[in-house]
Amino acid sequence: MDEKWLTPTEFLEKTPTYSSSPDYGEPVSDCEEQANTLASLLITSGQYNESTVRVAIGKVDFGNVSGGHAWVEVYENGEWFPLDPTEGPYYDNENCSIVPADVSEINYDEYLESTYPAAKVWYYYNNKYFMEVGKQNENVPVFWNEQPESYPEKQNGDNQAFRNKRLESYPD
């Protein structure tokens, strides 16, 4: 099967009727499509703009599961904080079933104060900017070089050590 990038409109309007959808009638996609859609919705809301919303691509470590992931970061009150649009129901490939979640119980304010399990960040982007972490990026806002305080390594205190660790672990 070929991979295809979806626009937020395609994701919301067309995926519910894809014959391959494991949950016919509902938008279904991977973390990147969900992150792209959330970033686009936040920007078009007028509350944020291209400078203050970005998609992060990297590796997360949730303890029992780790791997590549996409999530959103929002710049508010002088700092970035992550939002994960994939929190909620999901399709379990192994059991071929939807695993329900009560999304009414998700407290998005928790992202402001809790640790987000980002192990590595490779890229940041949105519809206007693209930034490869650890490379010189002249076209992005200066504060795009900052990362959320809620990442585990940053909570240990030494921001320069955090940046150096990121650069050393960046894939060639």
mmCIF file of C-alpha atoms in Angstrom:
data_model
loop_
_atom_site.group_PDB
_atom_site.id
_atom_site.type_symbol
_atom_site.label_atom_id
_atom_site.label_comp_id
_atom_site.label_asym_id
_atom_site.label_seq_id
_atom_site.Cartn_x
_atom_site.Cartn_y
_atom_site.Cartn_z
ATOM 1 C CA MET A 1 0.000 0.000 0.000
ATOM 2 C CA ASP A 2 1.338 3.441 -0.927
ATOM 3 C CA GLU A 3 1.593 6.073 1.781
ATOM 4 C CA LYS A 4 -0.290 9.282 1.091
ATOM 5 C CA TRP A 5 -0.204 12.634 2.864
ATOM 6 C CA LEU A 6 -3.664 13.927 3.654
ATOM 7 C CA THR A 7 -4.744 17.518 4.003
ATOM 8 C CA PRO A 8 -6.781 18.242 7.143
ATOM 9 C CA THR A 9 -9.905 18.512 4.971
ATOM 10 C CA GLU A 10 -9.248 15.095 3.409
ATOM 11 C CA PHE A 11 -8.580 13.591 6.830
ATOM 12 C CA LEU A 12 -11.802 14.924 8.352
ATOM 13 C CA GLU A 13 -14.120 14.603 5.346
ATOM 14 C CA LYS A 14 -12.889 11.613 3.336
ATOM 15 C CA THR A 15 -11.263 9.046 5.640
ATOM 16 C CA PRO A 16 -14.558 8.182 7.356
ATOM 17 C CA THR A 17 -15.789 6.608 4.106
ATOM 18 C CA TYR A 18 -12.590 4.858 3.007
ATOM 19 C CA SER A 19 -13.323 1.180 2.417
ATOM 20 C CA SER A 20 -10.078 0.366 4.240
ATOM 21 C CA SER A 21 -11.208 2.218 7.365
ATOM 22 C CA PRO A 22 -11.247 -0.020 10.436
ATOM 23 C CA ASP A 23 -13.921 2.260 11.947
ATOM 24 C CA TYR A 24 -16.214 3.123 9.029
ATOM 25 C CA GLY A 25 -17.863 6.501 9.480
ATOM 26 C CA GLU A 26 -15.111 7.937 11.704
ATOM 27 C CA PRO A 27 -11.929 9.813 10.687
ATOM 28 C CA VAL A 28 -9.028 7.361 10.937
ATOM 29 C CA SER A 29 -5.333 7.974 10.341
ATOM 30 C CA ASP A 30 -1.893 7.887 11.849
ATOM 31 C CA CYS A 31 -0.325 10.302 14.316
ATOM 32 C CA GLU A 32 1.084 12.584 11.606
ATOM 33 C CA GLU A 33 -2.289 13.240 9.990
ATOM 34 C CA GLN A 34 -3.830 13.905 13.388
ATOM 35 C CA ALA A 35 -0.983 16.256 14.373
ATOM 36 C CA ASN A 36 -1.154 18.080 11.019
ATOM 37 C CA THR A 37 -4.906 18.508 11.433
ATOM 38 C CA LEU A 38 -4.677 19.785 15.010
ATOM 39 C CA ALA A 39 -1.926 22.256 14.050
ATOM 40 C CA SER A 40 -4.008 23.522 11.111
ATOM 41 C CA LEU A 41 -7.123 23.891 13.259
ATOM 42 C CA LEU A 42 -5.213 25.809 15.938
ATOM 43 C CA ILE A 43 -3.716 28.170 13.345
ATOM 44 C CA THR A 44 -7.040 28.803 11.579
ATOM 45 C CA SER A 45 -8.767 29.382 14.926
ATOM 46 C CA GLY A 46 -6.986 32.735 15.114
ATOM 47 C CA GLN A 47 -5.815 32.014 18.673
ATOM 48 C CA TYR A 48 -2.386 31.007 17.324
ATOM 49 C CA ASN A 49 -0.365 31.553 14.143
ATOM 50 C CA GLU A 50 2.371 29.808 12.156
ATOM 51 C CA SER A 51 5.005 31.091 14.579
ATOM 52 C CA THR A 52 3.298 29.634 17.655
ATOM 53 C CA VAL A 53 2.123 26.188 16.481
ATOM 54 C CA ARG A 54 4.303 23.398 15.141
ATOM 55 C CA VAL A 55 4.229 19.655 14.578
ATOM 56 C CA ALA A 56 7.049 17.685 16.214
ATOM 57 C CA ILE A 57 8.369 14.465 14.680
ATOM 58 C CA GLY A 58 10.501 12.341 16.935
ATOM 59 C CA LYS A 59 10.705 9.396 19.274
ATOM 60 C CA VAL A 60 8.611 8.973 22.395
ATOM 61 C CA ASP A 61 9.011 6.507 25.230
ATOM 62 C CA PHE A 62 5.777 5.717 27.049
ATOM 63 C CA GLY A 63 7.481 3.019 29.144
ATOM 64 C CA ASN A 64 5.772 -0.031 27.677
ATOM 65 C CA VAL A 65 5.863 1.364 24.120
ATOM 66 C CA SER A 66 8.454 3.524 22.376
ATOM 67 C CA GLY A 67 8.937 4.574 18.790
ATOM 68 C CA GLY A 68 8.426 7.249 16.173
ATOM 69 C CA HIS A 69 5.584 9.655 16.793
ATOM 70 C CA ALA A 70 4.133 13.021 15.783
ATOM 71 C CA TRP A 71 2.561 15.518 18.166
ATOM 72 C CA VAL A 72 1.841 19.245 18.301
ATOM 73 C CA GLU A 73 3.607 21.951 20.282
ATOM 74 C CA VAL A 74 2.034 25.310 21.105
ATOM 75 C CA TYR A 75 3.963 28.428 22.179
ATOM 76 C CA GLU A 76 2.129 30.250 24.926
ATOM 77 C CA ASN A 77 3.291 32.637 27.664
ATOM 78 C CA GLY A 78 6.908 32.430 26.485
ATOM 79 C CA GLU A 79 7.228 28.645 26.385
ATOM 80 C CA TRP A 80 6.344 25.614 24.320
ATOM 81 C CA PHE A 81 4.061 22.870 25.572
ATOM 82 C CA PRO A 82 3.107 19.630 23.810
ATOM 83 C CA LEU A 83 -0.385 18.481 22.844
ATOM 84 C CA ASP A 84 -0.921 14.919 21.678
ATOM 85 C CA PRO A 85 -3.925 14.627 19.352
ATOM 86 C CA THR A 86 -3.779 10.826 19.401
ATOM 87 C CA GLU A 87 -5.047 10.567 22.959
ATOM 88 C CA GLY A 88 -8.412 8.868 22.706
ATOM 89 C CA PRO A 89 -9.800 5.793 20.953
ATOM 90 C CA TYR A 90 -7.427 3.878 18.689
ATOM 91 C CA TYR A 91 -7.342 0.839 16.434
ATOM 92 C CA ASP A 92 -5.494 -2.192 17.805
ATOM 93 C CA ASN A 93 -3.993 -4.012 14.788
ATOM 94 C CA GLU A 94 -3.224 -7.123 16.804
ATOM 95 C CA ASN A 95 -6.824 -7.618 17.955
ATOM 96 C CA CYS A 96 -8.422 -5.965 14.892
ATOM 97 C CA SER A 97 -10.636 -3.816 17.081
ATOM 98 C CA ILE A 98 -11.232 -0.262 18.231
ATOM 99 C CA VAL A 99 -10.042 0.391 21.775
ATOM 100 C CA PRO A 100 -12.462 2.949 23.210
ATOM 101 C CA ALA A 101 -11.485 5.871 25.392
ATOM 102 C CA ASP A 102 -13.581 8.387 27.258
ATOM 103 C CA VAL A 103 -12.282 11.588 25.678
ATOM 104 C CA SER A 104 -14.424 13.674 28.037
ATOM 105 C CA GLU A 105 -11.953 12.715 30.770
ATOM 106 C CA ILE A 106 -8.875 14.002 28.905
ATOM 107 C CA ASN A 107 -7.525 17.052 30.699
ATOM 108 C CA TYR A 108 -5.603 19.023 28.084
ATOM 109 C CA ASP A 109 -4.466 21.540 30.725
ATOM 110 C CA GLU A 110 -2.418 18.677 32.161
ATOM 111 C CA TYR A 111 0.000 19.097 29.233
ATOM 112 C CA LEU A 112 1.054 22.440 30.715
ATOM 113 C CA GLU A 113 2.482 20.830 33.840
ATOM 114 C CA SER A 114 3.115 17.135 33.227
ATOM 115 C CA THR A 115 6.112 15.400 31.678
ATOM 116 C CA TYR A 116 5.719 14.480 28.001
ATOM 117 C CA PRO A 117 7.811 11.384 27.126
ATOM 118 C CA ALA A 118 9.727 12.835 24.157
ATOM 119 C CA ALA A 119 13.008 10.933 23.894
ATOM 120 C CA LYS A 120 14.216 12.665 20.700
ATOM 121 C CA VAL A 121 12.929 15.349 18.361
ATOM 122 C CA TRP A 122 14.070 15.186 14.741
ATOM 123 C CA TYR A 123 11.960 17.849 12.996
ATOM 124 C CA TYR A 124 9.512 20.657 13.607
ATOM 125 C CA TYR A 125 7.228 21.994 10.891
ATOM 126 C CA ASN A 126 3.919 23.525 9.931
ATOM 127 C CA ASN A 127 2.476 24.957 6.723
ATOM 128 C CA LYS A 128 4.999 27.837 6.770
ATOM 129 C CA TYR A 129 8.189 26.627 8.484
ATOM 130 C CA PHE A 130 10.411 23.549 8.559
ATOM 131 C CA MET A 131 13.214 23.008 11.058
ATOM 132 C CA GLU A 132 15.630 20.119 11.360
ATOM 133 C CA VAL A 133 16.723 19.907 15.003
ATOM 134 C CA GLY A 134 20.466 20.383 15.394
ATOM 135 C CA LYS A 135 20.890 22.149 12.049
ATOM 136 C CA GLN A 136 21.103 25.863 11.339
ATOM 137 C CA ASN A 137 17.591 27.060 10.577
ATOM 138 C CA GLU A 138 17.542 30.696 9.524
ATOM 139 C CA ASN A 139 13.968 30.962 8.272
ATOM 140 C CA VAL A 140 12.224 29.938 11.516
ATOM 141 C CA PRO A 141 11.448 32.193 14.483
ATOM 142 C CA VAL A 142 14.314 32.257 17.000
ATOM 143 C CA PHE A 143 12.182 30.693 19.746
ATOM 144 C CA TRP A 144 11.662 27.594 17.570
ATOM 145 C CA ASN A 145 15.093 26.514 18.844
ATOM 146 C CA GLU A 146 13.555 26.131 22.309
ATOM 147 C CA GLN A 147 11.858 22.955 23.469
ATOM 148 C CA PRO A 148 9.183 22.316 26.080
ATOM 149 C CA GLU A 149 10.256 22.228 29.703
ATOM 150 C CA SER A 150 8.094 19.122 30.055
ATOM 151 C CA TYR A 151 10.514 16.868 28.179
ATOM 152 C CA PRO A 152 12.210 14.506 30.661
ATOM 153 C CA GLU A 153 15.788 15.554 29.826
ATOM 154 C CA LYS A 154 14.976 19.246 30.242
ATOM 155 C CA GLN A 155 13.566 18.629 33.700
ATOM 156 C CA ASN A 156 17.020 17.522 34.793
ATOM 157 C CA GLY A 157 18.090 21.135 34.527
ATOM 158 C CA ASP A 158 20.981 21.550 32.100
ATOM 159 C CA ASN A 159 19.493 22.903 28.868
ATOM 160 C CA GLN A 160 22.852 22.960 27.048
ATOM 161 C CA ALA A 161 23.484 19.320 27.955
ATOM 162 C CA PHE A 162 19.992 18.584 26.659
ATOM 163 C CA ARG A 163 20.782 20.258 23.310
ATOM 164 C CA ASN A 164 24.151 18.481 23.050
ATOM 165 C CA LYS A 165 22.538 15.132 23.783
ATOM 166 C CA ARG A 166 19.983 15.810 21.024
ATOM 167 C CA LEU A 167 22.726 16.665 18.530
ATOM 168 C CA GLU A 168 24.787 13.577 19.396
ATOM 169 C CA SER A 169 21.820 11.239 19.081
ATOM 170 C CA TYR A 170 20.515 12.714 15.842
ATOM 171 C CA PRO A 171 20.443 10.097 13.050
ATOM 172 C CA ASP A 172 22.920 10.562 10.193
#
